[in-house]
C-alpha positions as a printed Julia matrix, in Angstrom:
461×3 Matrix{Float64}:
  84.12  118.84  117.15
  87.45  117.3   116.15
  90.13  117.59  118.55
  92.72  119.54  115.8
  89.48  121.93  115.65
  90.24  123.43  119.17
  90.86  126.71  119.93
  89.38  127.8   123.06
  89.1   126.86  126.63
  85.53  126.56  125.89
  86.16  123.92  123.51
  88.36  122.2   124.94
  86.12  121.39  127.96
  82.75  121.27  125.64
  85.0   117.9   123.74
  86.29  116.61  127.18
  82.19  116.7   127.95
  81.14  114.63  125.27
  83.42  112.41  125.29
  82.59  111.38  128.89
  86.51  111.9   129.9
  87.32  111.57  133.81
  90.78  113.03  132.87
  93.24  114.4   130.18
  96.84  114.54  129.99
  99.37  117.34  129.31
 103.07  117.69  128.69
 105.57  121.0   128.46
 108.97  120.58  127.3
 111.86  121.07  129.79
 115.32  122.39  128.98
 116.55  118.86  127.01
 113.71  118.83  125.3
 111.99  116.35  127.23
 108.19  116.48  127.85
 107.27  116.14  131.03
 103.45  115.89  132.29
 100.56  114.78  134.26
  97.01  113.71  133.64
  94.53  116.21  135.65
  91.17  115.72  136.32
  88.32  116.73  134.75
  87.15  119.31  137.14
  90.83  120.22  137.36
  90.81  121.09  134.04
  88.16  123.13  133.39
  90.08  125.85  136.11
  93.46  125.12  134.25
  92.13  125.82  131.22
  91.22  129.03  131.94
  93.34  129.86  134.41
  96.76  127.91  134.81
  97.74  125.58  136.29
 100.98  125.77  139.09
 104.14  123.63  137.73
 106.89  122.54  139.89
 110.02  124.49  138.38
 112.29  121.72  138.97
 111.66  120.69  135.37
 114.04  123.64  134.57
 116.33  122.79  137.53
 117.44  118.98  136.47
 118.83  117.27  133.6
 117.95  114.12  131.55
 118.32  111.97  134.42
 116.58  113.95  136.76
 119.72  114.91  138.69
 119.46  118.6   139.66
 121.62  121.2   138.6
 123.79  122.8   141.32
 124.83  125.76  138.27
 121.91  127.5   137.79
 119.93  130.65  139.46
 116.5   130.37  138.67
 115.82  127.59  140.39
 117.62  125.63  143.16
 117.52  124.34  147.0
 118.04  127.99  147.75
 114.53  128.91  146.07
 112.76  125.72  147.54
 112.11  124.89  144.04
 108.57  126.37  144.0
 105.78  126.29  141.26
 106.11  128.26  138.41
 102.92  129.58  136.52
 102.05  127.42  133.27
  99.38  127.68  130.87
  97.58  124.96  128.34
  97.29  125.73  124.99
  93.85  124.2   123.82
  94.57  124.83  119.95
  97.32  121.82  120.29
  94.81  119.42  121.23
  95.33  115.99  120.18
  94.12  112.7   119.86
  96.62  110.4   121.64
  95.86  107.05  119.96
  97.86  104.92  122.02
  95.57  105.49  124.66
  91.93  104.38  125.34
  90.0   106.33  128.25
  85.76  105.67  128.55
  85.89  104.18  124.44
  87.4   107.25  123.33
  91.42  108.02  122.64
  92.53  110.44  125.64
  93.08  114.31  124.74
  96.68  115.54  125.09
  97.48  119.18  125.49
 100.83  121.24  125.18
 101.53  123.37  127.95
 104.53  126.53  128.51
 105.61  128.34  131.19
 104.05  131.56  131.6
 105.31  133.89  134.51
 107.9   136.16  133.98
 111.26  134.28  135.29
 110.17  131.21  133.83
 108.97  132.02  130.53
 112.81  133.56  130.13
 114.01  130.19  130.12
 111.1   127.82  129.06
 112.18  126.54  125.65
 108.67  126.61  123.94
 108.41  130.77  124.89
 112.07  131.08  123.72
 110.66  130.69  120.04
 108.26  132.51  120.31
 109.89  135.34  121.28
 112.22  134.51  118.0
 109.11  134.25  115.69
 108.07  137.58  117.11
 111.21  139.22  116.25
 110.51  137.62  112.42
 107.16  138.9   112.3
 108.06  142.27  113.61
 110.59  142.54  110.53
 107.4   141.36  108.12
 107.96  137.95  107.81
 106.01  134.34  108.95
 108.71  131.76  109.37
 108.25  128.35  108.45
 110.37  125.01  108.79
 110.49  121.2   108.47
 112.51  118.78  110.41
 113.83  115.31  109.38
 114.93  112.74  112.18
 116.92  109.96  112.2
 116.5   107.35  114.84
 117.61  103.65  115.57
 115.31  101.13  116.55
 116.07   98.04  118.55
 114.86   94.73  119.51
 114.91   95.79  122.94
 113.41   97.05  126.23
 113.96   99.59  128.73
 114.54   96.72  131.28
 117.24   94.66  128.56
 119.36   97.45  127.57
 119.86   98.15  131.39
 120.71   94.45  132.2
 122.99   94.47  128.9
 124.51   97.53  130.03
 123.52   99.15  126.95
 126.16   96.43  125.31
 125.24   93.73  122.76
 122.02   95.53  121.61
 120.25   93.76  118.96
 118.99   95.82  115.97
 115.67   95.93  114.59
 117.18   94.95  111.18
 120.43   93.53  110.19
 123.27   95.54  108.01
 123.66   98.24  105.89
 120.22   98.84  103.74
 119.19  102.39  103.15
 115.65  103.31  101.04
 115.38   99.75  101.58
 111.76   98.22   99.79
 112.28   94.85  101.36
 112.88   95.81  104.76
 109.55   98.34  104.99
 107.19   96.09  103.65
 109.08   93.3   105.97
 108.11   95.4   108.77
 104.91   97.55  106.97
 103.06   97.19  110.82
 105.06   99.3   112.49
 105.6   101.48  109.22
 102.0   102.03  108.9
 101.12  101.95  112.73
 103.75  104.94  112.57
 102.16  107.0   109.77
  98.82  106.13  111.38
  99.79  107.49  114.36
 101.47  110.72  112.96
  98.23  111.28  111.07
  95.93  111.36  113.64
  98.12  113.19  116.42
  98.78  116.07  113.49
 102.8   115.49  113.19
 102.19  113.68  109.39
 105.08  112.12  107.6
 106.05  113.5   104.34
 108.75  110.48  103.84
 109.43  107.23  105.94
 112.61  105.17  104.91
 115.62  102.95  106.1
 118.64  104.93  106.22
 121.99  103.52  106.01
 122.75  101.18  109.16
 121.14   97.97  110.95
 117.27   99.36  112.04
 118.27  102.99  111.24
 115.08  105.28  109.89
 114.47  108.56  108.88
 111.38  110.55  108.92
 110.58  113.8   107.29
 107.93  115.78  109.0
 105.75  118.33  107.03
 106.17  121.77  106.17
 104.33  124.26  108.6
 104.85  127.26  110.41
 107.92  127.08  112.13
 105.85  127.48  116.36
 103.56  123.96  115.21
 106.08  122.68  113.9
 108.61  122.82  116.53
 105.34  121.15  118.53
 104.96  118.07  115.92
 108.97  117.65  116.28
 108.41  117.34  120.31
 105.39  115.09  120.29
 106.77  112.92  116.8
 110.01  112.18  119.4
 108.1   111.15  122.48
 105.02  109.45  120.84
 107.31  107.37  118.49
 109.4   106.12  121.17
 106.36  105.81  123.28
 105.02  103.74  120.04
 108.01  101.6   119.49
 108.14  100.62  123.25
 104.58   99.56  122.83
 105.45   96.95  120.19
 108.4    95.83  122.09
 111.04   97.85  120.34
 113.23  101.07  121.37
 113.87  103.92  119.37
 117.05  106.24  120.51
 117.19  109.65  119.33
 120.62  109.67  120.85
 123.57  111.66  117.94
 125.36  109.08  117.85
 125.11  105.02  119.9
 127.74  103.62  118.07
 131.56  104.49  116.67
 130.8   101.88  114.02
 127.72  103.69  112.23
 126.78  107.19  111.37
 125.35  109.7   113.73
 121.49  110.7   114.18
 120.52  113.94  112.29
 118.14  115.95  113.06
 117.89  118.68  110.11
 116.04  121.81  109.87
 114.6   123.13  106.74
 113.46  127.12  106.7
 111.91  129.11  104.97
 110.54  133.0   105.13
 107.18  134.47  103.65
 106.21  137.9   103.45
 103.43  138.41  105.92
 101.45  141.13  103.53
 101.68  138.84  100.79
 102.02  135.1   101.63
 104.66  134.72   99.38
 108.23  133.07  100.0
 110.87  135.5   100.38
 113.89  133.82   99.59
 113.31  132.96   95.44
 114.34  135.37   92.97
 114.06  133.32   89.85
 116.35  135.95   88.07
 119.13  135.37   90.54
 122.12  132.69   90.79
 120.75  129.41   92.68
 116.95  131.96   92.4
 118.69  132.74   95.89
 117.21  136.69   96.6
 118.5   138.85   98.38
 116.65  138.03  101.63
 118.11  134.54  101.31
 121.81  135.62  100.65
 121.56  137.49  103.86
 119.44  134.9   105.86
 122.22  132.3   104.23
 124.63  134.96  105.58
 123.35  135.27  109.17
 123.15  131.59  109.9
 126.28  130.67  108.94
 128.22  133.65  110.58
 126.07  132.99  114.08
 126.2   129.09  113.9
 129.33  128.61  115.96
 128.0   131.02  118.8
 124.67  128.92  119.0
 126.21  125.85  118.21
 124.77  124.12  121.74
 121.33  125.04  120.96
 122.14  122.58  117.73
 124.4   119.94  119.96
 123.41  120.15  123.55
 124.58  116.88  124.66
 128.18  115.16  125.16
 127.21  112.51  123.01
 126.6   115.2   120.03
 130.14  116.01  119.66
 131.18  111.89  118.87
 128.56  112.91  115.73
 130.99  115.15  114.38
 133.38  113.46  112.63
 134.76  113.47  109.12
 133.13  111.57  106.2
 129.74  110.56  108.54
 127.26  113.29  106.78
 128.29  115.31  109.98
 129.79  118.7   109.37
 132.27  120.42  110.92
 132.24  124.18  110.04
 129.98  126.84  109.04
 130.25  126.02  105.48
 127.4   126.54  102.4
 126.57  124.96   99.08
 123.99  124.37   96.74
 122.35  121.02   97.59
 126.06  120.04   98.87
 125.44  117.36  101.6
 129.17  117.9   103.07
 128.35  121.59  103.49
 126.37  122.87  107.27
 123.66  124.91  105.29
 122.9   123.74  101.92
 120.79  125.25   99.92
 117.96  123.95   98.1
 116.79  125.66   95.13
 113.65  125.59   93.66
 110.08  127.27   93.36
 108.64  130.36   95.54
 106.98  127.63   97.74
 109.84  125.48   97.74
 113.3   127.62   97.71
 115.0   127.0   101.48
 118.16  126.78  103.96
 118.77  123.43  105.3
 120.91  123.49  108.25
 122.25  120.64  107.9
 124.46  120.37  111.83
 121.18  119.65  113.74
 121.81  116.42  115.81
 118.75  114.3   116.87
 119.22  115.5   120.1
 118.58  118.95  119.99
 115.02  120.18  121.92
 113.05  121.13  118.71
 111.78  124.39  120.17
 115.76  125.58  120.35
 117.31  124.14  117.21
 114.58  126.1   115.16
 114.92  128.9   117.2
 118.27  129.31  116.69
 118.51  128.43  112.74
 115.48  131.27  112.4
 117.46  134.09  115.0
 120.53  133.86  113.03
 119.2   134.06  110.11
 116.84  137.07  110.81
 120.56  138.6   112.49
 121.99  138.2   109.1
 118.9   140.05  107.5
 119.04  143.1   109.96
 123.02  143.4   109.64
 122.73  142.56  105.2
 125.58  140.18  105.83
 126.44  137.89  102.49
 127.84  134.85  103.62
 131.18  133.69  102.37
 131.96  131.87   99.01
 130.22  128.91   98.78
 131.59  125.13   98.63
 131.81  122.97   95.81
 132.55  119.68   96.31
 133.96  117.67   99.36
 134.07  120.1   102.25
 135.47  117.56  104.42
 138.71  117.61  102.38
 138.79  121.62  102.23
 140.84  123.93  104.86
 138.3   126.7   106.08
 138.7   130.33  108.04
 139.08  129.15  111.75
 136.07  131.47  112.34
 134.01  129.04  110.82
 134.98  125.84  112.66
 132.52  124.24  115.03
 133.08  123.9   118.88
 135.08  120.73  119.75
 132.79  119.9   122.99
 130.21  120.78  124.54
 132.02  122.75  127.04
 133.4   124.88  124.38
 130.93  125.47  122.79
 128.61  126.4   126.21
 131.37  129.11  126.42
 130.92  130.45  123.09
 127.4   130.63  123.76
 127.55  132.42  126.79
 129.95  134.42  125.72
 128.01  135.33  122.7
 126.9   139.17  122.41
 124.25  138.09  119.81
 123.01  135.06  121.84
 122.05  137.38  124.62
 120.42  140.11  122.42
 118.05  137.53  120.58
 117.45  134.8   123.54
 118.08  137.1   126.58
 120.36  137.13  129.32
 118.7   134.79  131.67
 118.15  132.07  128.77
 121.61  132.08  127.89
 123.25  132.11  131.31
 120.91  129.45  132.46
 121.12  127.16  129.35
 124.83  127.31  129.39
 125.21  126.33  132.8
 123.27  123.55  132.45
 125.24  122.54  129.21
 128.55  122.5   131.15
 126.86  120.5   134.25
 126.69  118.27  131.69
 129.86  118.06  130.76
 131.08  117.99  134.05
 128.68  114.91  134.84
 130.22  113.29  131.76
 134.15  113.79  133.2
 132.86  111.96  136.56
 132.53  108.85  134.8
 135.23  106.47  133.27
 133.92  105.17  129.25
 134.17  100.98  128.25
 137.48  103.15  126.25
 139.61  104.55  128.86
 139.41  101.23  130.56
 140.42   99.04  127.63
 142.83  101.33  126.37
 144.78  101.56  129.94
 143.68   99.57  132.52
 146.25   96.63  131.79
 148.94   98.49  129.49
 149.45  102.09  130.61
């Protein structure tokens, strides 16, 4: 049996058999969208597979750096920062090619929180909840994500002996949908798409985007839970990949003042769930945008500044959004308008979508989707029509202040918490607890002094 072919416990433990492996490996995403894991032993894993497995909560109680938050109520020195209850999914079994175990590639398994406190907050359950609400209304959401990322010749030792200063890029210059520079370089192109192949997370297009070592990667169409899962594992396993052939990759919005910002866009879609068929074509309407679409188009844009962290939840997001860098900066629409935040793409009744189009590398998969999909499916329950749409440059266009973005990330944690919506569709404790640990965040940021402050005033001011 083929890993992908798993779908029980059973299974699971009937390949881990055959193959003669003393151990797997699996990895849940924390609140940053990090995955963080452990290998278990075989005879550990045929209980966890059935049963759980206990997970130390603190993976919900720090940040990035694995500093812990001193914000936050679930977890803390005050609860002793206990296990929570997890489970592993066997259907997202996976090859991991990059490593060998007894002649065979090791198995890799998704995991989520499952108790009640933590499955409030866990990121992975968050969606789910969200793609509950959609089928509950008759639809089966779907999605695709597109990532841009840097690569560098670098390690994780240089950068922190350069002080993350002087970085040398993969390639030279500015060289978008460049031919010469992927055939250059075809190993690590193909060792890429071979990868993303066999781990399920295929790439529907690979290019050079505009910058020195810049790429972009589209990732497949699928329904919008496994594909929130190929956007977590194409993240780590790429940079895990990269490192491997003595490169980096940053996901980071934005390294540099002097280049464009990372992306990380979200295409969605609706289908009817009697019929299979997409719900957002009309091919007798303007744009074939139905009526479903119009209001989806409607919801996303009107709830995009309240959920704007789960779309830029880092400091470093907000230096992304800047005018005239493909970045922006209010809840505008347009038809296939890349200066708009949604643009929409007309076309067949497979292919008619929303791109949202504000998505920053950054963003945990599992929250960036399930916010584009809740406000959407807001805008269908409340048959809002979004305002009139944008032709031409948006940047050089005045818009309702409603629309604009949040200016940081401690703004826009307050219009998040402060959101009425945000805690109908993502609960209380998710938003209180997510918010909190966006402005720790921002707090951490204001303890430090940038390489700008200090050569704009230490000797002149």
């Amino acid at each position: 049996m083929r890993a992908r072919d798993i779908r029980t416990p059973e299974e699971a433990l009937g390949l881990i058999q055959d193959r003669g492996l003393t151990h797997i490996k699996i990895g849940l995403s924390d609140i940053d969208g990090i995955l963080r894991g452990k290998y278990l032993r075989r005879d550990k894993a045929a209980g966890v597979m059935k049963d759980g497995l206990g997970f130390c909560n603190v993976v919900l109680g720090w940040d990035s750096s694995d500093q812990l938050y001193d914000n936050i109520q679930y977890t803390g020195w005050h609860t002793a920062y206990p296990d929570a209850w997890a489970r592993v999914l066997p259907h997202t079994c996976r090859e991991l090619p990059l490593e060998q175990a007894n002649g065979h590639n090791m198995l890799f398994f998704l995991a989520e929180f499952a108790d009640e406190k933590s499955a409030q907050i866990c990121p992975r359950r968050l969606l789910q909840r969200v793609i509950a609400k959609a089928e509950a209304m008759g639809y089966d959401p779907y999605a695709a994500l597109e990532y841009e990322f840097f690569v560098f010749e670098e390690t994780p030792h240089s950068v922190r002996e350069k002080g993350y200063r002087n970085l040398k890029p993969w390639t030279p210059g500015y060289f978008g949908y460049s031919v010469l520079r992927s055939t250059v370089n075809a190993d690590f192109y193909q060792q890429l798409m071979d990868l993303s192949e066999q781990m399920d997370m295929p790439i529907e297009g690979l290019h050079t985007e505009t910058g020195p070592g810049v790429l972009e990667a589209a990732l497949g169409f699928d329904r919008a839970a496994d594909m929130a899962d190929k956007a977590i594992l194409f993240k780590t396993f790429t940079k895990a990949l990269a490192q491997k052939n003595g490169l980096m990759a940053t996901f980071m919005a934005k390294w540099s003042h002097e280049y464009p910002g990372q992306s990380g866009h979200i295409h969605v879609s609706l289908k009817d769930k009697a019929t299979g068929k997409g719900v957002f074509y009309d091919g007798d309407a303007p744009y074939k945008m139905s009526a479903v679409q119009r209001q989806f188009m409607g919801g996303v844009q009107r709830y995009l500044p309240e959920f704007f962290a789960m779309f830029a939840p880092t400091v470093n997001s907000y230096s992304r959004l800047v005018p005239g860098y493909w970045a922006p900066l209010d809840a505008t629409w347009g038809v296939e308008n890349r200066t708009t935040a949604l643009r929409l793409i007309p076309g067949s009744e497979k292919s008619q979508r929303v791109e949202v189009r504000i998505g920053s590398a950054d963003a945990n998969p599992y929250l960036a989707v399930a916010a584009a999909l809740a406000a959407g499916l807001l805008g269908i329950e409340q048959k809002l029509d979004p305002l009139p749409i944008v032709e031409g440059n948006a940047y050089t266009q005045k818009f309702d202040e409603a629309l604009r973005f949040p200016a940081t990330l401690w703004d826009a944690a307050q219009r998040l918490k402060g959101s009425e919506a945000a805690r109908q569709v993502f609960g209380v404790p998710f938003v209180e607890h997510f918010a909190a640990t966006r402005e720790w965040e921002e707090r951490e940021f204001r303890r430090h002094v940038t390489d700008w402050e200090l050569a704009r005033y230490f000797e002149i001011i």
